PDB file of C-alpha atoms in Angstrom:
ATOM      1  CA  CYS A 971      62.062 -11.115  29.759  1.00 59.00           C
ATOM      2  CA  ALA A 972      60.902 -13.965  31.962  1.00 59.00           C
ATOM      3  CA  ILE A 973      59.492 -17.521  31.929  1.00 64.00           C
ATOM      4  CA  VAL A 974      56.641 -17.639  34.580  1.00 60.00           C
ATOM      5  CA  VAL A 975      55.131 -20.902  35.860  1.00 59.00           C
ATOM      6  CA  THR A 976      51.825 -20.809  37.896  1.00 55.00           C
ATOM      7  CA  ARG A 977      49.929 -23.633  39.487  1.00 57.00           C
ATOM      8  CA  SER A 978      46.149 -24.327  40.124  1.00 50.00           C
ATOM      9  CA  SER A 979      44.174 -27.374  41.224  1.00 42.00           C
ATOM     10  CA  SER A 980      41.466 -28.742  39.008  1.00 40.00           C
ATOM     11  CA  VAL A 981      39.478 -28.208  35.892  1.00 36.00           C
ATOM     12  CA  SER A 982      38.155 -24.854  34.441  1.00 37.00           C
ATOM     13  CA  ASP A 983      37.846 -22.825  31.430  1.00 39.00           C
ATOM     14  CA  MET A 984      40.802 -23.571  29.286  1.00 38.00           C
ATOM     15  CA  GLY A 985      40.595 -20.257  27.326  1.00 39.00           C
ATOM     16  CA  SER A 986      43.623 -18.071  27.566  1.00 38.00           C
ATOM     17  CA  THR A 987      45.619 -15.452  25.566  1.00 34.00           C
ATOM     18  CA  THR A 988      47.853 -16.620  22.678  1.00 34.00           C
ATOM     19  CA  ARG A 989      50.796 -16.016  24.921  1.00 34.00           C
ATOM     20  CA  THR A 990      49.547 -18.474  27.783  1.00 34.00           C
ATOM     21  CA  LEU A 991      50.231 -22.246  27.848  1.00 34.00           C
ATOM     22  CA  ARG A 992      48.528 -24.472  30.507  1.00 36.00           C
ATOM     23  CA  LEU A 993      49.415 -28.100  31.032  1.00 35.00           C
ATOM     24  CA  ALA A 994      49.384 -30.962  33.577  1.00 36.00           C
ATOM     25  CA  ALA A 995      52.644 -32.328  35.102  1.00 37.00           C
ATOM     26  CA  LEU A 996      53.967 -33.796  38.349  1.00 35.00           C
ATOM     27  CA  GLY A 997      50.447 -34.757  39.289  1.00 35.00           C
ATOM     28  CA  ALA A 998      49.437 -31.118  39.558  1.00 35.00           C
ATOM     29  CA  VAL A 999      48.445 -28.692  37.086  1.00 35.00           C
ATOM     30  CA  ILE A1000      51.172 -26.313  35.738  1.00 36.00           C
ATOM     31  CA  ALA A1001      50.546 -23.402  33.494  1.00 36.00           C
ATOM     32  CA  VAL A1002      53.564 -22.080  31.589  1.00 37.00           C
ATOM     33  CA  ALA A1003      53.391 -18.602  30.217  1.00 38.00           C
ATOM     34  CA  SER A1004      55.819 -17.634  27.661  1.00 36.00           C
ATOM     35  CA  ILE A1005      56.263 -14.409  25.599  1.00 35.00           C
ATOM     36  CA  ALA A1006      55.335 -15.766  22.319  1.00 37.00           C
ATOM     37  CA  CYS A1007      53.112 -18.531  20.888  1.00 39.00           C
ATOM     38  CA  GLY A1008      55.403 -20.776  18.996  1.00 38.00           C
ATOM     39  CA  GLY A1009      57.569 -19.336  16.365  1.00 39.00           C
ATOM     40  CA  THR A1010      59.994 -16.455  16.338  1.00 37.00           C
ATOM     41  CA  THR A1011      59.775 -12.801  17.086  1.00 35.00           C
ATOM     42  CA  GLU A1012      60.886 -12.046  13.516  1.00 36.00           C
ATOM     43  CA  PRO A1013      58.216 -11.673  10.839  1.00 34.00           C
ATOM     44  CA  SER A1014      57.816 -14.572   8.267  1.00 33.00           C
ATOM     45  CA  PRO A1015      59.318 -13.806   4.844  1.00 34.00           C
ATOM     46  CA  ALA A1016      57.278 -11.982   2.422  1.00 33.00           C
ATOM     47  CA  SER A1017      54.630 -13.956   0.814  1.00 33.00           C
ATOM     48  CA  SER A1018      54.901 -14.938  -2.874  1.00 33.00           C
ATOM     49  CA  THR A1019      52.221 -14.137  -5.371  1.00 32.00           C
ATOM     50  CA  ALA A1020      49.310 -16.404  -4.852  1.00 33.00           C
ATOM     51  CA  ILE A1021      48.996 -19.271  -7.327  1.00 33.00           C
ATOM     52  CA  THR A1022      45.555 -19.532  -8.639  1.00 33.00           C
ATOM     53  CA  ASP A1023      46.068 -21.758 -11.741  1.00 36.00           C
ATOM     54  CA  VAL A1024      47.610 -24.671 -10.051  1.00 39.00           C
ATOM     55  CA  ALA A1025      45.511 -27.894 -10.516  1.00 40.00           C
ATOM     56  CA  ALA A1026      45.051 -30.005  -7.310  1.00 44.00           C
ATOM     57  CA  ALA A1027      46.686 -33.491  -7.639  1.00 45.00           C
ATOM     58  CA  THR A1028      44.531 -36.381  -8.403  1.00 44.00           C
ATOM     59  CA  PRO A1029      43.528 -37.626  -4.918  1.00 47.00           C
ATOM     60  CA  VAL A1030      45.164 -40.712  -3.755  1.00 47.00           C
ATOM     61  CA  ALA A1031      43.553 -43.195  -1.383  1.00 48.00           C
ATOM     62  CA  ALA A1032      44.306 -41.870   2.141  1.00 48.00           C
ATOM     63  CA  GLU A1033      45.844 -43.987   4.780  1.00 52.00           C
ATOM     64  CA  PRO A1034      43.784 -44.422   7.867  1.00 49.00           C
ATOM     65  CA  SER A1035      43.921 -41.551  10.145  1.00 51.00           C
ATOM     66  CA  SER A1036      43.077 -41.052  13.690  1.00 55.00           C
ATOM     67  CA  ALA A1037      42.828 -38.367  16.403  1.00 56.00           C
ATOM     68  CA  PRO A1038      46.223 -36.902  17.606  1.00 59.00           C
ATOM     69  CA  GLU A1039      47.685 -38.696  20.503  1.00 65.00           C
ATOM     70  CA  ILE A1040      47.059 -36.609  23.670  1.00 69.00           C
ATOM     71  CA  GLN A1041      50.110 -36.923  25.955  1.00 68.00           C
ATOM     72  CA  ALA A1042      50.733 -35.592  29.332  1.00 73.00           C
ATOM     73  CA  GLY A1043      52.598 -32.363  29.279  1.00 85.00           C
ATOM     74  CA  PHE A1044      53.175 -30.327  26.254  1.00 91.00           C
ATOM     75  CA  PRO A1045      55.913 -31.911  23.961  1.00 93.00           C
ATOM     76  CA  THR A1046      55.616 -29.626  20.957  1.00 94.00           C
ATOM     77  CA  TYR A1047      53.991 -26.592  19.623  1.00 93.00           C
ATOM     78  CA  LYS A1048      50.206 -26.835  20.044  1.00 93.00           C
ATOM     79  CA  GLY A1049      50.536 -29.780  22.254  1.00 92.00           C
ATOM     80  CA  ASN A1050      50.712 -32.605  19.723  1.00 93.00           C
ATOM     81  CA  GLY A1051      51.614 -33.558  16.109  1.00 94.00           C
ATOM     82  CA  GLY A1052      48.111 -32.710  15.025  1.00 95.00           C
ATOM     83  CA  ARG A1053      48.562 -29.100  16.345  1.00 94.00           C
ATOM     84  CA  THR A1054      45.120 -29.193  17.838  1.00 93.00           C
ATOM     85  CA  GLY A1055      46.074 -27.483  21.105  1.00 92.00           C
ATOM     86  CA  GLU A1056      44.456 -30.405  23.082  1.00 89.00           C
ATOM     87  CA  VAL A1057      45.950 -31.077  26.424  1.00 85.00           C
ATOM     88  CA  ALA A1058      45.748 -34.078  28.736  1.00 82.00           C
ATOM     89  CA  GLY A1059      43.711 -32.895  31.915  1.00 79.00           C
ATOM     90  CA  PRO A1060      42.786 -32.122  34.435  1.00 81.00           C
ATOM     91  CA  GLY A1061      42.901 -28.353  33.804  1.00 81.00           C
ATOM     92  CA  PRO A1062      43.111 -25.520  36.148  1.00 81.00           C
ATOM     93  CA  SER A1063      40.083 -24.411  38.197  1.00 87.00           C
ATOM     94  CA  ALA A1064      41.046 -21.760  40.701  1.00 91.00           C
ATOM     95  CA  LYS A1065      43.129 -18.597  39.986  1.00 91.00           C
ATOM     96  CA  PRO A1066      46.768 -19.462  39.129  1.00 89.00           C
ATOM     97  CA  ILE A1067      49.404 -18.507  41.466  1.00 91.00           C
ATOM     98  CA  THR A1068      53.080 -17.879  40.569  1.00 93.00           C
ATOM     99  CA  LEU A1069      55.421 -20.723  41.762  1.00 93.00           C
ATOM    100  CA  TRP A1070      58.574 -19.274  40.239  1.00 96.00           C
ATOM    101  CA  THR A1071      59.935 -16.923  37.604  1.00 95.00           C
ATOM    102  CA  VAL A1072      63.179 -17.306  35.664  1.00 93.00           C
ATOM    103  CA  LYS A1073      64.700 -14.278  33.769  1.00 91.00           C
ATOM    104  CA  THR A1074      66.601 -14.706  30.661  1.00 89.00           C
ATOM    105  CA  GLN A1075      68.743 -12.246  28.666  1.00 87.00           C
ATOM    106  CA  GLY A1076      66.435 -10.735  26.014  1.00 87.00           C
ATOM    107  CA  PRO A1077      62.884 -11.538  24.828  1.00 89.00           C
ATOM    108  CA  VAL A1078      61.730 -15.085  24.815  1.00 90.00           C
ATOM    109  CA  GLY A1079      60.594 -15.856  21.374  1.00 81.00           C
ATOM    110  CA  SER A1080      59.117 -19.220  21.684  1.00 84.00           C
ATOM    111  CA  SER A1081      56.706 -21.524  23.527  1.00 91.00           C
ATOM    112  CA  PRO A1082      58.067 -24.058  26.158  1.00 94.00           C
ATOM    113  CA  ALA A1083      57.842 -27.856  25.388  1.00 96.00           C
ATOM    114  CA  VAL A1084      57.230 -29.590  28.599  1.00 95.00           C
ATOM    115  CA  VAL A1085      57.852 -33.442  29.278  1.00 93.00           C
ATOM    116  CA  GLY A1086      57.521 -34.990  32.656  1.00 92.00           C
ATOM    117  CA  GLU A1087      59.444 -32.872  35.199  1.00 94.00           C
ATOM    118  CA  VAL A1088      61.259 -30.653  32.746  1.00 97.00           C
ATOM    119  CA  ALA A1089      60.315 -27.712  30.524  1.00 97.00           C
ATOM    120  CA  TYR A1090      62.677 -26.853  27.515  1.00 97.00           C
ATOM    121  CA  VAL A1091      62.651 -23.330  26.214  1.00 95.00           C
ATOM    122  CA  VAL A1092      64.651 -21.245  23.814  1.00 95.00           C
ATOM    123  CA  ALA A1093      65.854 -18.459  26.086  1.00 94.00           C
ATOM    124  CA  GLY A1094      66.332 -14.650  25.130  1.00 91.00           C
ATOM    125  CA  ASP A1095      69.986 -15.201  24.514  1.00 93.00           C
ATOM    126  CA  ARG A1096      69.362 -18.169  22.165  1.00 94.00           C
ATOM    127  CA  HIS A1097      70.400 -20.919  24.477  1.00 96.00           C
ATOM    128  CA  VAL A1098      68.044 -23.830  25.042  1.00 97.00           C
ATOM    129  CA  LEU A1099      67.321 -24.170  28.726  1.00 97.00           C
ATOM    130  CA  ALA A1100      65.982 -27.199  30.494  1.00 98.00           C
ATOM    131  CA  LEU A1101      64.168 -26.085  33.676  1.00 97.00           C
ATOM    132  CA  ASP A1102      62.740 -28.063  36.422  1.00 97.00           C
ATOM    133  CA  VAL A1103      58.967 -27.696  36.394  1.00 95.00           C
ATOM    134  CA  ALA A1104      58.437 -27.831  40.111  1.00 95.00           C
ATOM    135  CA  THR A1105      61.237 -25.276  41.067  1.00 96.00           C
ATOM    136  CA  GLY A1106      62.481 -23.621  37.945  1.00 96.00           C
ATOM    137  CA  ALA A1107      66.014 -24.709  38.749  1.00 97.00           C
ATOM    138  CA  GLN A1108      68.175 -24.911  35.542  1.00 97.00           C
ATOM    139  CA  ARG A1109      69.175 -28.494  34.816  1.00 97.00           C
ATOM    140  CA  TRP A1110      71.303 -27.560  31.784  1.00 98.00           C
ATOM    141  CA  SER A1111      71.823 -24.896  29.166  1.00 97.00           C
ATOM    142  CA  SER A1112      72.809 -25.708  25.650  1.00 97.00           C
ATOM    143  CA  GLU A1113      76.478 -25.023  24.714  1.00 95.00           C
ATOM    144  CA  ASP A1114      75.481 -23.060  21.442  1.00 93.00           C
ATOM    145  CA  ALA A1115      73.478 -19.822  21.629  1.00 93.00           C
ATOM    146  CA  ASN A1116      72.023 -19.773  17.999  1.00 92.00           C
ATOM    147  CA  TYR A1117      68.595 -21.369  18.464  1.00 95.00           C
ATOM    148  CA  THR A1118      65.035 -20.020  17.756  1.00 92.00           C
ATOM    149  CA  GLY A1119      61.527 -21.017  17.705  1.00 89.00           C
ATOM    150  CA  THR A1120      59.750 -23.617  19.795  1.00 93.00           C
ATOM    151  CA  PRO A1121      61.533 -26.940  20.603  1.00 96.00           C
ATOM    152  CA  THR A1122      59.816 -30.241  19.973  1.00 96.00           C
ATOM    153  CA  THR A1123      60.610 -33.319  22.203  1.00 96.00           C
ATOM    154  CA  ALA A1124      60.448 -36.985  21.492  1.00 95.00           C
ATOM    155  CA  GLY A1125      62.287 -40.264  22.508  1.00 94.00           C
ATOM    156  CA  GLY A1126      64.697 -38.519  24.873  1.00 96.00           C
ATOM    157  CA  GLN A1127      65.730 -35.743  22.467  1.00 97.00           C
ATOM    158  CA  VAL A1128      64.948 -32.077  22.036  1.00 98.00           C
ATOM    159  CA  PHE A1129      64.722 -30.978  18.413  1.00 97.00           C
ATOM    160  CA  VAL A1130      65.344 -27.255  17.711  1.00 96.00           C
ATOM    161  CA  ILE A1131      66.107 -25.181  14.713  1.00 95.00           C
ATOM    162  CA  ALA A1132      69.095 -22.914  14.689  1.00 94.00           C
ATOM    163  CA  LEU A1133      69.087 -19.246  13.268  1.00 93.00           C
ATOM    164  CA  ASP A1134      71.026 -20.472  10.053  1.00 93.00           C
ATOM    165  CA  GLY A1135      68.301 -23.056   9.335  1.00 93.00           C
ATOM    166  CA  SER A1136      70.087 -26.056  10.648  1.00 95.00           C
ATOM    167  CA  LEU A1137      68.252 -28.683  12.809  1.00 96.00           C
ATOM    168  CA  ALA A1138      69.853 -29.955  15.952  1.00 97.00           C
ATOM    169  CA  ALA A1139      68.958 -32.992  18.084  1.00 98.00           C
ATOM    170  CA  LEU A1140      69.929 -32.361  21.881  1.00 98.00           C
ATOM    171  CA  ASP A1141      70.008 -35.022  24.427  1.00 98.00           C
ATOM    172  CA  SER A1142      67.239 -34.221  26.848  1.00 97.00           C
ATOM    173  CA  THR A1143      69.248 -35.205  29.838  1.00 96.00           C
ATOM    174  CA  ASP A1144      72.279 -32.913  29.428  1.00 97.00           C
ATOM    175  CA  GLY A1145      71.789 -30.881  26.345  1.00 97.00           C
ATOM    176  CA  ARG A1146      74.551 -32.409  24.386  1.00 97.00           C
ATOM    177  CA  VAL A1147      74.230 -32.075  20.632  1.00 97.00           C
ATOM    178  CA  ALA A1148      73.645 -35.686  19.063  1.00 97.00           C
ATOM    179  CA  TRP A1149      73.584 -34.391  15.414  1.00 97.00           C
ATOM    180  CA  THR A1150      72.899 -31.394  13.208  1.00 96.00           C
ATOM    181  CA  THR A1151      71.555 -31.105   9.686  1.00 94.00           C
ATOM    182  CA  PRO A1152      72.679 -28.740   6.829  1.00 89.00           C
ATOM    183  CA  SER A1153      71.199 -25.140   6.762  1.00 83.00           C
ATOM    184  CA  ALA A1154      68.002 -25.895   4.714  1.00 87.00           C
ATOM    185  CA  LEU A1155      65.116 -25.094   7.090  1.00 91.00           C
ATOM    186  CA  MET A1156      63.044 -22.119   7.978  1.00 87.00           C
ATOM    187  CA  PRO A1157      63.978 -20.995  11.462  1.00 87.00           C
ATOM    188  CA  SER A1158      60.239 -20.441  12.352  1.00 83.00           C
ATOM    189  CA  SER A1159      59.061 -23.864  11.363  1.00 86.00           C
ATOM    190  CA  THR A1160      58.655 -25.905  14.424  1.00 92.00           C
ATOM    191  CA  PRO A1161      59.579 -29.529  13.683  1.00 95.00           C
ATOM    192  CA  VAL A1162      57.057 -32.397  14.182  1.00 96.00           C
ATOM    193  CA  VAL A1163      57.967 -36.061  14.979  1.00 96.00           C
ATOM    194  CA  VAL A1164      56.270 -38.798  12.936  1.00 96.00           C
ATOM    195  CA  GLY A1165      57.477 -42.312  13.855  1.00 95.00           C
ATOM    196  CA  ASP A1166      61.171 -42.326  13.335  1.00 96.00           C
ATOM    197  CA  LEU A1167      61.287 -39.048  11.297  1.00 97.00           C
ATOM    198  CA  VAL A1168      61.480 -35.351  12.313  1.00 97.00           C
ATOM    199  CA  VAL A1169      60.010 -33.190   9.676  1.00 96.00           C
ATOM    200  CA  ALA A1170      60.234 -29.309   9.216  1.00 94.00           C
ATOM    201  CA  GLY A1171      59.506 -26.764   6.440  1.00 91.00           C
ATOM    202  CA  GLY A1172      62.528 -25.698   4.298  1.00 89.00           C
ATOM    203  CA  SER A1173      63.820 -22.355   3.053  1.00 90.00           C
ATOM    204  CA  ASP A1174      64.285 -24.180  -0.376  1.00 91.00           C
ATOM    205  CA  LYS A1175      60.571 -24.683  -1.231  1.00 90.00           C
ATOM    206  CA  ALA A1176      60.579 -28.133   0.202  1.00 92.00           C
ATOM    207  CA  LEU A1177      59.502 -30.225   3.260  1.00 93.00           C
ATOM    208  CA  HIS A1178      62.374 -32.049   4.785  1.00 95.00           C
ATOM    209  CA  ALA A1179      62.507 -35.307   6.866  1.00 97.00           C
ATOM    210  CA  PHE A1180      65.354 -36.550   9.014  1.00 97.00           C
ATOM    211  CA  ASP A1181      65.968 -39.851  10.837  1.00 97.00           C
ATOM    212  CA  VAL A1182      65.576 -39.034  14.569  1.00 97.00           C
ATOM    213  CA  ARG A1183      68.508 -41.156  15.466  1.00 96.00           C
ATOM    214  CA  THR A1184      71.041 -40.094  13.100  1.00 96.00           C
ATOM    215  CA  GLY A1185      69.896 -36.803  11.421  1.00 96.00           C
ATOM    216  CA  ALA A1186      70.357 -38.246   7.879  1.00 96.00           C
ATOM    217  CA  GLU A1187      67.851 -36.952   5.421  1.00 96.00           C
ATOM    218  CA  SER A1188      65.186 -39.515   4.542  1.00 97.00           C
ATOM    219  CA  TRP A1189      63.400 -37.453   1.945  1.00 96.00           C
ATOM    220  CA  ALA A1190      62.563 -33.845   0.662  1.00 95.00           C
ATOM    221  CA  ALA A1191      59.215 -33.104  -0.891  1.00 94.00           C
ATOM    222  CA  ALA A1192      58.906 -29.997  -3.208  1.00 91.00           C
ATOM    223  CA  THR A1193      56.144 -27.798  -2.100  1.00 87.00           C
ATOM    224  CA  GLY A1194      56.477 -24.771  -4.668  1.00 84.00           C
ATOM    225  CA  GLY A1195      57.028 -22.352  -1.985  1.00 85.00           C
ATOM    226  CA  ASN A1196      58.809 -21.823   1.341  1.00 85.00           C
ATOM    227  CA  ALA A1197      57.140 -23.295   4.467  1.00 80.00           C
ATOM    228  CA  PRO A1198      57.757 -21.009   7.371  1.00 82.00           C
ATOM    229  CA  ARG A1199      55.266 -22.332   9.645  1.00 85.00           C
ATOM    230  CA  ALA A1200      54.921 -25.641  11.659  1.00 92.00           C
ATOM    231  CA  PRO A1201      53.911 -28.799   9.765  1.00 95.00           C
ATOM    232  CA  SER A1202      51.214 -30.976  11.306  1.00 96.00           C
ATOM    233  CA  THR A1203      50.393 -34.696  11.058  1.00 96.00           C
ATOM    234  CA  ASP A1204      47.888 -37.378  11.513  1.00 95.00           C
ATOM    235  CA  GLY A1205      50.384 -40.081  11.767  1.00 94.00           C
ATOM    236  CA  SER A1206      50.290 -40.932   8.103  1.00 96.00           C
ATOM    237  CA  LEU A1207      50.347 -37.783   6.277  1.00 97.00           C
ATOM    238  CA  VAL A1208      52.277 -34.511   6.978  1.00 97.00           C
ATOM    239  CA  PHE A1209      50.410 -31.112   6.173  1.00 95.00           C
ATOM    240  CA  ILE A1210      52.030 -27.816   5.397  1.00 92.00           C
ATOM    241  CA  GLY A1211      50.834 -24.556   3.736  1.00 89.00           C
ATOM    242  CA  GLY A1212      53.365 -22.877   1.738  1.00 83.00           C
ATOM    243  CA  GLU A1213      54.004 -19.314   0.623  1.00 86.00           C
ATOM    244  CA  ASP A1214      52.779 -20.408  -2.782  1.00 84.00           C
ATOM    245  CA  GLY A1215      49.257 -20.477  -1.472  1.00 87.00           C
ATOM    246  CA  VAL A1216      49.024 -24.220  -1.726  1.00 90.00           C
ATOM    247  CA  ILE A1217      48.300 -26.708   1.068  1.00 91.00           C
ATOM    248  CA  HIS A1218      50.110 -30.067   0.582  1.00 93.00           C
ATOM    249  CA  ALA A1219      49.751 -33.379   2.090  1.00 96.00           C
ATOM    250  CA  VAL A1220      52.884 -35.451   2.089  1.00 97.00           C
ATOM    251  CA  ARG A1221      53.127 -39.298   2.973  1.00 97.00           C
ATOM    252  CA  ALA A1222      55.251 -39.472   5.924  1.00 97.00           C
ATOM    253  CA  SER A1223      56.587 -42.823   4.992  1.00 95.00           C
ATOM    254  CA  THR A1224      57.792 -41.839   1.488  1.00 96.00           C
ATOM    255  CA  GLY A1225      57.777 -38.170   1.062  1.00 97.00           C
ATOM    256  CA  LYS A1226      55.488 -38.493  -1.991  1.00 97.00           C
ATOM    257  CA  VAL A1227      52.874 -35.710  -2.270  1.00 95.00           C
ATOM    258  CA  ALA A1228      49.313 -37.420  -1.646  1.00 97.00           C
ATOM    259  CA  TRP A1229      47.382 -34.217  -2.711  1.00 96.00           C
ATOM    260  CA  SER A1230      47.711 -30.425  -3.026  1.00 94.00           C
ATOM    261  CA  HIS A1231      44.959 -27.776  -2.758  1.00 93.00           C
ATOM    262  CA  PRO A1232      45.670 -24.388  -4.396  1.00 91.00           C
ATOM    263  CA  THR A1233      44.075 -21.279  -2.726  1.00 88.00           C
ATOM    264  CA  THR A1234      44.064 -17.679  -3.308  1.00 85.00           C
ATOM    265  CA  ALA A1235      46.092 -17.059   0.002  1.00 75.00           C
ATOM    266  CA  GLY A1236      49.646 -15.972  -0.254  1.00 73.00           C
ATOM    267  CA  ARG A1237      50.706 -17.762   2.972  1.00 73.00           C
ATOM    268  CA  PHE A1238      49.404 -19.888   5.774  1.00 76.00           C
ATOM    269  CA  GLN A1239      49.792 -20.127   9.443  1.00 81.00           C
ATOM    270  CA  THR A1240      50.143 -23.541  11.271  1.00 88.00           C
ATOM    271  CA  THR A1241      47.775 -26.334   9.936  1.00 89.00           C
ATOM    272  CA  ALA A1242      45.976 -28.439  12.214  1.00 93.00           C
ATOM    273  CA  VAL A1243      44.398 -31.963  11.581  1.00 95.00           C
ATOM    274  CA  ARG A1244      41.935 -34.133  13.372  1.00 93.00           C
ATOM    275  CA  ASP A1245      39.418 -36.769  12.568  1.00 92.00           C
ATOM    276  CA  GLY A1246      40.302 -36.828   8.871  1.00 92.00           C
TER     277      GLY A1246
END
């Protein structure tokens, strides 16, 4: 399987298949096509029986929210912490042309994260690769080959979940592991960065937040069901839909549940949040 980068010039229809990612970088527009759209090639765990008799928590006064910050590049799954898919322009106008192709060992099961001149992707052999956006040249490859899903980048670090459910912070300049967490996360839950925390869904029916500098766990919020998809955030609250059929809003600062909303669904895909 391969990672393909194409290039165009100005603004056009941003519609694309779920396997195509377009973004602006290096003053030009780069479209990065991956084999999957964030997440793993493995199916999510079987859903639990839908909870229909759970009373929603009494609403708590919400903290002020705002539109997600739209940054240049594509630093995380869906482009930003709100998971809205919005990308800083301009977008492509003409038919894209292939600039380079990088082949990896096995299927690529994630979307790239792109910051500045570098694209970070989990390759088919489970290494994290840092590729030059302009040329496709490999800048580094992670020492370990046990990663999955889509990386998230922030503050000079690349956050990626391993097959065993641990979270690793890699130095964006050389791929060196800064820290790892215990194995408590869902491999398919792309992490989101909120301030000084990186948050991901757990395999223990909880949402987990870790300090971006040290990896120390700041809080764990019980959700009632495993959370296999990517959490989203408006900068104050973190949102996740669990396999218990309940949508949860958790305060990023404390890990306290602000509200929960039961549905008849058995599972959710990735939540998105914008404008309240």
